[in-house]
mmCIF file of C-alpha atoms and ligand atoms in Angstrom:
data_model
loop_
_atom_site.group_PDB
_atom_site.id
_atom_site.type_symbol
_atom_site.label_atom_id
_atom_site.label_comp_id
_atom_site.label_asym_id
_atom_site.label_seq_id
_atom_site.Cartn_x
_atom_site.Cartn_y
_atom_site.Cartn_z
ATOM 1 C CA MET A 717 -15.454 -52.928 11.729
ATOM 2 C CA ARG A 718 -17.026 -53.258 8.390
ATOM 3 C CA LYS A 719 -15.458 -51.150 5.708
ATOM 4 C CA PRO A 720 -17.629 -48.459 4.449
ATOM 5 C CA ILE A 721 -18.536 -48.501 0.655
ATOM 6 C CA ILE A 722 -19.482 -45.899 -1.366
ATOM 7 C CA ALA A 723 -20.974 -46.990 -4.652
ATOM 8 C CA GLY A 724 -22.087 -44.826 -7.558
ATOM 9 C CA ASN A 725 -24.941 -45.542 -9.794
ATOM 10 C CA TRP A 726 -24.347 -43.676 -13.009
ATOM 11 C CA LYS A 727 -27.919 -44.964 -14.008
ATOM 12 C CA MET A 728 -28.511 -44.230 -17.874
ATOM 13 C CA ASN A 729 -26.483 -41.400 -17.818
ATOM 14 C CA GLY A 730 -23.504 -40.198 -20.383
ATOM 15 C CA THR A 731 -21.084 -40.992 -22.700
ATOM 16 C CA ILE A 732 -17.845 -43.013 -22.659
ATOM 17 C CA ALA A 733 -16.393 -39.731 -23.341
ATOM 18 C CA SER A 734 -18.241 -38.206 -20.190
ATOM 19 C CA GLY A 735 -17.617 -40.910 -18.223
ATOM 20 C CA SER A 736 -14.091 -41.069 -18.607
ATOM 21 C CA ILE A 737 -13.940 -37.004 -17.687
ATOM 22 C CA LEU A 738 -15.387 -38.383 -14.213
ATOM 23 C CA ILE A 739 -13.397 -41.526 -13.279
ATOM 24 C CA GLU A 740 -10.251 -38.928 -14.288
ATOM 25 C CA ALA A 741 -11.312 -36.160 -12.299
ATOM 26 C CA PHE A 742 -11.912 -38.893 -9.178
ATOM 27 C CA ASN A 743 -8.742 -40.299 -9.813
ATOM 28 C CA SER A 744 -6.916 -36.934 -9.441
ATOM 29 C CA VAL A 745 -8.560 -36.444 -6.253
ATOM 30 C CA LEU A 746 -8.412 -40.044 -4.380
ATOM 31 C CA GLN A 747 -4.570 -40.573 -5.593
ATOM 32 C CA ASP A 748 -3.466 -38.233 -2.862
ATOM 33 C CA MET A 749 -6.117 -39.601 -0.257
ATOM 34 C CA GLU A 750 -5.395 -42.502 1.825
ATOM 35 C CA LEU A 751 -8.808 -44.302 1.510
ATOM 36 C CA SER A 752 -10.794 -46.084 4.435
ATOM 37 C CA CYS A 753 -13.496 -47.069 2.703
ATOM 38 C CA ASP A 754 -14.194 -48.922 -0.603
ATOM 39 C CA VAL A 755 -15.137 -46.802 -4.022
ATOM 40 C CA VAL A 756 -17.248 -48.431 -6.685
ATOM 41 C CA VAL A 757 -18.470 -46.838 -10.066
ATOM 42 C CA CYS A 758 -21.431 -48.165 -11.865
ATOM 43 C CA PRO A 759 -21.212 -46.805 -15.359
ATOM 44 C CA PRO A 760 -23.715 -48.019 -18.384
ATOM 45 C CA PHE A 761 -22.046 -51.262 -20.032
ATOM 46 C CA THR A 762 -20.798 -49.421 -23.161
ATOM 47 C CA ALA A 763 -18.757 -47.267 -20.919
ATOM 48 C CA ILE A 764 -17.518 -50.182 -18.508
ATOM 49 C CA GLU A 765 -14.212 -51.109 -20.382
ATOM 50 C CA ARG A 766 -13.313 -47.752 -20.722
ATOM 51 C CA ALA A 767 -13.662 -47.544 -16.631
ATOM 52 C CA VAL A 768 -11.924 -50.638 -16.033
ATOM 53 C CA ALA A 769 -8.867 -49.255 -18.020
ATOM 54 C CA LEU A 770 -8.572 -46.054 -15.875
ATOM 55 C CA THR A 771 -9.333 -47.212 -12.859
ATOM 56 C CA ARG A 772 -6.518 -50.060 -13.160
ATOM 57 C CA ASP A 773 -4.114 -49.551 -10.364
ATOM 58 C CA THR A 774 -6.389 -47.091 -8.139
ATOM 59 C CA ALA A 775 -8.714 -47.075 -5.509
ATOM 60 C CA ILE A 776 -11.530 -47.322 -7.686
ATOM 61 C CA ALA A 777 -13.506 -50.636 -8.488
ATOM 62 C CA VAL A 778 -16.132 -50.977 -11.665
ATOM 63 C CA GLY A 779 -19.496 -52.332 -11.144
ATOM 64 C CA ALA A 780 -22.363 -53.225 -13.518
ATOM 65 C CA GLN A 781 -26.158 -52.202 -12.861
ATOM 66 C CA THR A 782 -27.432 -55.316 -13.322
ATOM 67 C CA MET A 783 -26.995 -59.075 -15.567
ATOM 68 C CA ASP A 784 -28.687 -61.710 -16.439
ATOM 69 C CA TYR A 785 -28.031 -65.041 -14.597
ATOM 70 C CA HIS A 786 -27.171 -67.274 -17.609
ATOM 71 C CA ASP A 787 -23.894 -67.793 -18.773
ATOM 72 C CA ALA A 788 -24.900 -67.643 -22.206
ATOM 73 C CA GLY A 789 -27.863 -68.271 -24.544
ATOM 74 C CA ALA A 790 -30.840 -66.877 -26.246
ATOM 75 C CA PHE A 791 -31.243 -64.108 -24.154
ATOM 76 C CA THR A 792 -31.187 -61.073 -26.729
ATOM 77 C CA GLY A 793 -30.104 -57.735 -25.175
ATOM 78 C CA GLU A 794 -28.929 -59.459 -21.734
ATOM 79 C CA ILE A 795 -24.994 -59.178 -20.692
ATOM 80 C CA SER A 796 -23.853 -62.405 -18.967
ATOM 81 C CA PRO A 797 -21.663 -62.716 -15.976
ATOM 82 C CA LEU A 798 -18.913 -63.920 -17.917
ATOM 83 C CA MET A 799 -19.042 -60.771 -20.266
ATOM 84 C CA LEU A 800 -18.813 -58.755 -16.975
ATOM 85 C CA THR A 801 -15.596 -60.531 -15.671
ATOM 86 C CA GLU A 802 -13.911 -60.480 -19.260
ATOM 87 C CA VAL A 803 -14.143 -56.973 -19.238
ATOM 88 C CA GLY A 804 -12.606 -56.624 -15.569
ATOM 89 C CA VAL A 805 -15.918 -55.690 -13.964
ATOM 90 C CA ASN A 806 -16.042 -56.799 -10.008
ATOM 91 C CA TYR A 807 -19.473 -56.178 -8.665
ATOM 92 C CA VAL A 808 -23.009 -56.033 -10.039
ATOM 93 C CA ILE A 809 -26.209 -54.160 -8.692
ATOM 94 C CA ILE A 810 -28.765 -56.810 -8.300
ATOM 95 C CA GLY A 811 -32.435 -55.886 -7.969
ATOM 96 C CA HIS A 812 -32.640 -51.984 -8.303
ATOM 97 C CA SER A 813 -36.342 -51.123 -7.951
ATOM 98 C CA GLU A 814 -36.144 -49.308 -11.214
ATOM 99 C CA ARG A 815 -35.443 -52.967 -12.487
ATOM 100 C CA ARG A 816 -37.919 -54.343 -10.574
ATOM 101 C CA GLU A 817 -40.360 -51.415 -11.596
ATOM 102 C CA TYR A 818 -39.525 -51.367 -15.487
ATOM 103 C CA TYR A 819 -38.069 -54.548 -16.564
ATOM 104 C CA GLY A 820 -40.066 -57.414 -14.767
ATOM 105 C CA GLU A 821 -37.185 -58.243 -12.107
ATOM 106 C CA THR A 822 -39.153 -60.581 -9.525
ATOM 107 C CA ASP A 823 -37.601 -61.797 -6.166
ATOM 108 C CA GLU A 824 -36.822 -64.916 -7.880
ATOM 109 C CA THR A 825 -34.706 -63.273 -10.716
ATOM 110 C CA VAL A 826 -32.806 -61.423 -7.922
ATOM 111 C CA ASN A 827 -31.886 -64.836 -5.995
ATOM 112 C CA ALA A 828 -30.618 -66.434 -9.070
ATOM 113 C CA LYS A 829 -28.401 -63.250 -10.216
ATOM 114 C CA ILE A 830 -26.859 -63.238 -6.598
ATOM 115 C CA LYS A 831 -26.299 -66.957 -6.765
ATOM 116 C CA SER A 832 -24.553 -66.225 -10.503
ATOM 117 C CA ALA A 833 -22.864 -63.380 -9.186
ATOM 118 C CA PHE A 834 -21.112 -65.527 -6.631
ATOM 119 C CA HIS A 835 -20.753 -68.461 -8.993
ATOM 120 C CA HIS A 836 -18.458 -65.721 -11.037
ATOM 121 C CA ASN A 837 -16.961 -63.977 -8.334
ATOM 122 C CA LEU A 838 -18.966 -60.838 -8.767
ATOM 123 C CA THR A 839 -19.877 -59.221 -5.495
ATOM 124 C CA PRO A 840 -23.362 -58.156 -5.383
ATOM 125 C CA ILE A 841 -25.308 -55.096 -4.491
ATOM 126 C CA VAL A 842 -28.674 -56.615 -3.331
ATOM 127 C CA CYS A 843 -31.687 -53.472 -3.552
ATOM 128 C CA VAL A 844 -34.654 -53.658 -1.118
ATOM 129 C CA GLY A 845 -37.034 -50.797 -0.421
ATOM 130 C CA GLU A 846 -39.973 -49.851 -0.156
ATOM 131 C CA SER A 847 -42.673 -47.765 -1.829
ATOM 132 C CA LEU A 848 -44.497 -44.427 -0.367
ATOM 133 C CA GLU A 849 -47.328 -46.319 0.003
ATOM 134 C CA GLN A 850 -45.893 -49.129 1.762
ATOM 135 C CA ARG A 851 -44.479 -47.176 4.526
ATOM 136 C CA GLU A 852 -47.339 -44.549 4.972
ATOM 137 C CA SER A 853 -49.518 -48.073 5.555
ATOM 138 C CA GLY A 854 -46.955 -49.084 8.078
ATOM 139 C CA HIS A 855 -45.590 -52.092 6.116
ATOM 140 C CA THR A 856 -41.802 -51.121 5.334
ATOM 141 C CA LEU A 857 -40.339 -53.542 8.126
ATOM 142 C CA ASP A 858 -41.946 -56.647 6.500
ATOM 143 C CA TRP A 859 -41.708 -55.834 3.034
ATOM 144 C CA ILE A 860 -37.917 -55.294 3.444
ATOM 145 C CA THR A 861 -37.682 -58.808 5.250
ATOM 146 C CA SER A 862 -39.856 -60.531 2.325
ATOM 147 C CA GLN A 863 -37.493 -58.749 -0.119
ATOM 148 C CA LEU A 864 -34.683 -60.529 1.496
ATOM 149 C CA LYS A 865 -36.141 -63.741 2.237
ATOM 150 C CA GLY A 866 -36.960 -64.425 -1.238
ATOM 151 C CA ALA A 867 -33.405 -63.272 -2.062
ATOM 152 C CA LEU A 868 -31.401 -65.144 -0.018
ATOM 153 C CA VAL A 869 -33.001 -68.225 -0.706
ATOM 154 C CA ASP A 870 -29.716 -71.583 -0.558
ATOM 155 C CA VAL A 871 -27.238 -68.421 -0.509
ATOM 156 C CA PRO A 872 -25.021 -69.806 2.046
ATOM 157 C CA LYS A 873 -23.617 -67.953 4.788
ATOM 158 C CA GLU A 874 -19.823 -67.517 3.312
ATOM 159 C CA GLN A 875 -21.856 -65.564 0.758
ATOM 160 C CA VAL A 876 -24.342 -63.318 2.812
ATOM 161 C CA SER A 877 -21.301 -61.988 4.799
ATOM 162 C CA GLN A 878 -19.769 -60.533 1.570
ATOM 163 C CA LEU A 879 -22.308 -59.300 -0.156
ATOM 164 C CA ILE A 880 -23.739 -56.066 0.040
ATOM 165 C CA VAL A 881 -27.485 -54.953 0.794
ATOM 166 C CA ALA A 882 -28.761 -51.811 -0.519
ATOM 167 C CA TYR A 883 -31.642 -50.278 1.708
ATOM 168 C CA GLU A 884 -33.105 -47.437 -0.867
ATOM 169 C CA PRO A 885 -36.653 -46.638 0.229
ATOM 170 C CA ILE A 886 -38.358 -46.027 -3.468
ATOM 171 C CA TRP A 887 -39.983 -42.704 -2.173
ATOM 172 C CA ALA A 888 -36.032 -41.178 -1.684
ATOM 173 C CA ILE A 889 -34.410 -42.133 -5.381
ATOM 174 C CA GLY A 890 -34.311 -38.909 -7.188
ATOM 175 C CA THR A 891 -36.855 -37.132 -5.496
ATOM 176 C CA GLY A 892 -34.635 -35.095 -3.626
ATOM 177 C CA LYS A 893 -36.262 -36.723 -0.420
ATOM 178 C CA THR A 894 -33.902 -38.462 1.805
ATOM 179 C CA ALA A 895 -34.987 -40.675 4.158
ATOM 180 C CA THR A 896 -34.017 -39.592 7.939
ATOM 181 C CA ALA A 897 -30.833 -41.234 9.942
ATOM 182 C CA ASP A 898 -33.273 -42.598 12.143
ATOM 183 C CA GLN A 899 -35.433 -43.792 9.388
ATOM 184 C CA ALA A 900 -32.627 -45.268 7.058
ATOM 185 C CA GLU A 901 -31.046 -46.934 10.516
ATOM 186 C CA GLU A 902 -33.884 -48.116 11.512
ATOM 187 C CA VAL A 903 -34.524 -50.278 8.438
ATOM 188 C CA CYS A 904 -30.926 -51.249 7.983
ATOM 189 C CA LYS A 905 -31.104 -52.204 11.839
ATOM 190 C CA GLU A 906 -33.736 -54.532 11.043
ATOM 191 C CA ILE A 907 -31.880 -55.934 7.584
ATOM 192 C CA ARG A 908 -28.859 -57.265 9.798
ATOM 193 C CA ASP A 909 -31.372 -58.278 12.922
ATOM 194 C CA TYR A 910 -33.082 -60.474 10.080
ATOM 195 C CA ILE A 911 -29.901 -61.872 8.460
ATOM 196 C CA ARG A 912 -29.057 -62.608 12.075
ATOM 197 C CA SER A 913 -32.253 -64.864 12.544
ATOM 198 C CA LEU A 914 -31.779 -66.293 8.991
ATOM 199 C CA TYR A 915 -27.804 -67.144 9.818
ATOM 200 C CA ASP A 916 -25.679 -66.367 12.589
ATOM 201 C CA ASP A 917 -24.021 -63.538 14.511
ATOM 202 C CA GLU A 918 -21.172 -63.626 12.658
ATOM 203 C CA THR A 919 -22.551 -63.222 9.215
ATOM 204 C CA ALA A 920 -24.834 -60.390 10.452
ATOM 205 C CA ASP A 921 -21.754 -58.574 11.673
ATOM 206 C CA ALA A 922 -20.137 -59.098 8.463
ATOM 207 C CA VAL A 923 -22.638 -57.990 5.846
ATOM 208 C CA ARG A 924 -22.293 -54.306 4.773
ATOM 209 C CA ILE A 925 -25.598 -52.570 4.209
ATOM 210 C CA GLN A 926 -25.602 -49.339 2.062
ATOM 211 C CA TYR A 927 -28.285 -46.740 2.480
ATOM 212 C CA GLY A 928 -29.274 -44.998 -1.178
ATOM 213 C CA GLY A 929 -31.696 -42.190 -1.935
ATOM 214 C CA SER A 930 -30.631 -38.610 -2.524
ATOM 215 C CA VAL A 931 -27.510 -39.391 -0.797
ATOM 216 C CA LYS A 932 -25.594 -35.946 -1.220
ATOM 217 C CA SER A 933 -22.527 -34.221 0.175
ATOM 218 C CA GLU A 934 -25.127 -32.459 3.131
ATOM 219 C CA ASN A 935 -26.567 -35.442 4.249
ATOM 220 C CA ALA A 936 -23.979 -38.227 3.938
ATOM 221 C CA LEU A 937 -21.940 -37.678 7.000
ATOM 222 C CA GLU A 938 -25.149 -38.098 9.170
ATOM 223 C CA ILE A 939 -26.706 -40.931 7.047
ATOM 224 C CA LEU A 940 -23.210 -43.218 7.432
ATOM 225 C CA GLY A 941 -22.584 -42.260 11.051
ATOM 226 C CA GLU A 942 -25.244 -44.929 11.798
ATOM 227 C CA PRO A 943 -24.425 -47.825 13.448
ATOM 228 C CA ASN A 944 -25.896 -50.049 10.561
ATOM 229 C CA ILE A 945 -25.362 -48.175 7.806
ATOM 230 C CA ASP A 946 -22.012 -48.910 5.864
ATOM 231 C CA GLY A 947 -21.982 -47.193 2.982
ATOM 232 C CA ALA A 948 -24.173 -45.407 0.315
ATOM 233 C CA LEU A 949 -25.272 -46.163 -3.221
ATOM 234 C CA VAL A 950 -25.368 -43.025 -4.736
ATOM 235 C CA GLY A 951 -27.466 -41.926 -8.000
ATOM 236 C CA GLY A 952 -27.481 -38.505 -9.122
ATOM 237 C CA ALA A 953 -24.852 -37.023 -6.964
ATOM 238 C CA SER A 954 -22.316 -39.762 -8.328
ATOM 239 C CA LEU A 955 -22.133 -37.437 -11.266
ATOM 240 C CA VAL A 956 -21.119 -34.649 -10.046
ATOM 241 C CA VAL A 957 -16.979 -34.689 -8.873
ATOM 242 C CA ASP A 958 -17.278 -32.400 -5.634
ATOM 243 C CA GLU A 959 -20.531 -34.356 -4.539
ATOM 244 C CA PHE A 960 -19.093 -38.014 -5.050
ATOM 245 C CA ILE A 961 -15.881 -37.095 -3.538
ATOM 246 C CA ASP A 962 -17.663 -35.248 -0.782
ATOM 247 C CA ILE A 963 -19.396 -38.260 0.351
ATOM 248 C CA ILE A 964 -16.262 -40.178 -0.245
ATOM 249 C CA LYS A 965 -14.513 -38.211 2.547
ATOM 250 C CA ALA A 966 -17.614 -38.336 4.871
ATOM 251 C CA ALA A 967 -17.147 -42.342 4.510
ATOM 252 C CA ASN A 968 -13.646 -42.105 4.855
ATOM 253 C CA GLN A 969 -14.272 -40.166 8.159
ATOM 254 C CA ILE A 970 -16.478 -42.711 9.338
ATOM 255 C CA GLY A 971 -14.351 -45.446 8.454
ATOM 256 C CA ALA A 972 -10.992 -44.171 9.712
HETATM 257 P P1 13P B 185 -30.412 -40.741 -6.185
HETATM 258 O O1 13P B 185 -29.500 -40.635 -5.373
HETATM 259 O O2 13P B 185 -30.172 -39.887 -7.630
HETATM 260 O O3 13P B 185 -31.594 -40.896 -5.406
HETATM 261 O O4 13P B 185 -30.561 -42.841 -6.822
HETATM 262 C C1 13P B 185 -30.384 -43.224 -5.464
HETATM 263 C C2 13P B 185 -30.264 -44.918 -6.496
HETATM 264 O O5 13P B 185 -31.138 -45.250 -6.824
HETATM 265 C C3 13P B 185 -28.880 -45.528 -6.279
HETATM 266 O O6 13P B 185 -29.036 -46.731 -7.265
#
């Protein structure tokens, strides 16, 4: 059985101080829980080092929200995978729709970043998702498989089985509009079936697929209960202690 994974994408929010308060609050609840799911927080870069220090010897892992695929060089403003591993990061979100929309990320850069992440022992959380227009015109599944095809060029099956795909419909991000559990499951199943067609049963059955887009305590259990959904990538609700904890509890219930 795949272990559920809940990741909090803090986006460009908070400070080192506010992030520390959040993590300390998570720690104090999680230390008394037997966790049957993985938990990751992805703070802004400046708060990562403190987050790693505060989560040492806890069940929480730390991820970055993006990275460059080069190791070093004249790439002003970028952060390399080496810099992330130096501070103790284990996961990295790649190809979030906000990165694709505002910072020009493409399937090609996503592919390069996935390879670079594995080269540096970082686990990629690879985001795919359709716009409202694509959904309404019936192109959702075609679009998602084309994003995946581009993302996975020359990525070997041993790596694909370890990565995490996050299905995040753009129209559900930060809008309060969640995909229904059926809508989310339909696409997550398609993702798994597509990986099966590109690789094999073993790889498809191992890859973990998250849903993201307005996940909250009130809808988490229903979404996470779907057979092809193995976790959630949570934005806004990951900044609210009770909300994030309740989502983790829902995943724990499913994973137990
Ligand atoms: P919200 O949960 O705020 O909709 O954000 C989802 C997201 O983009 C996580 O990466």
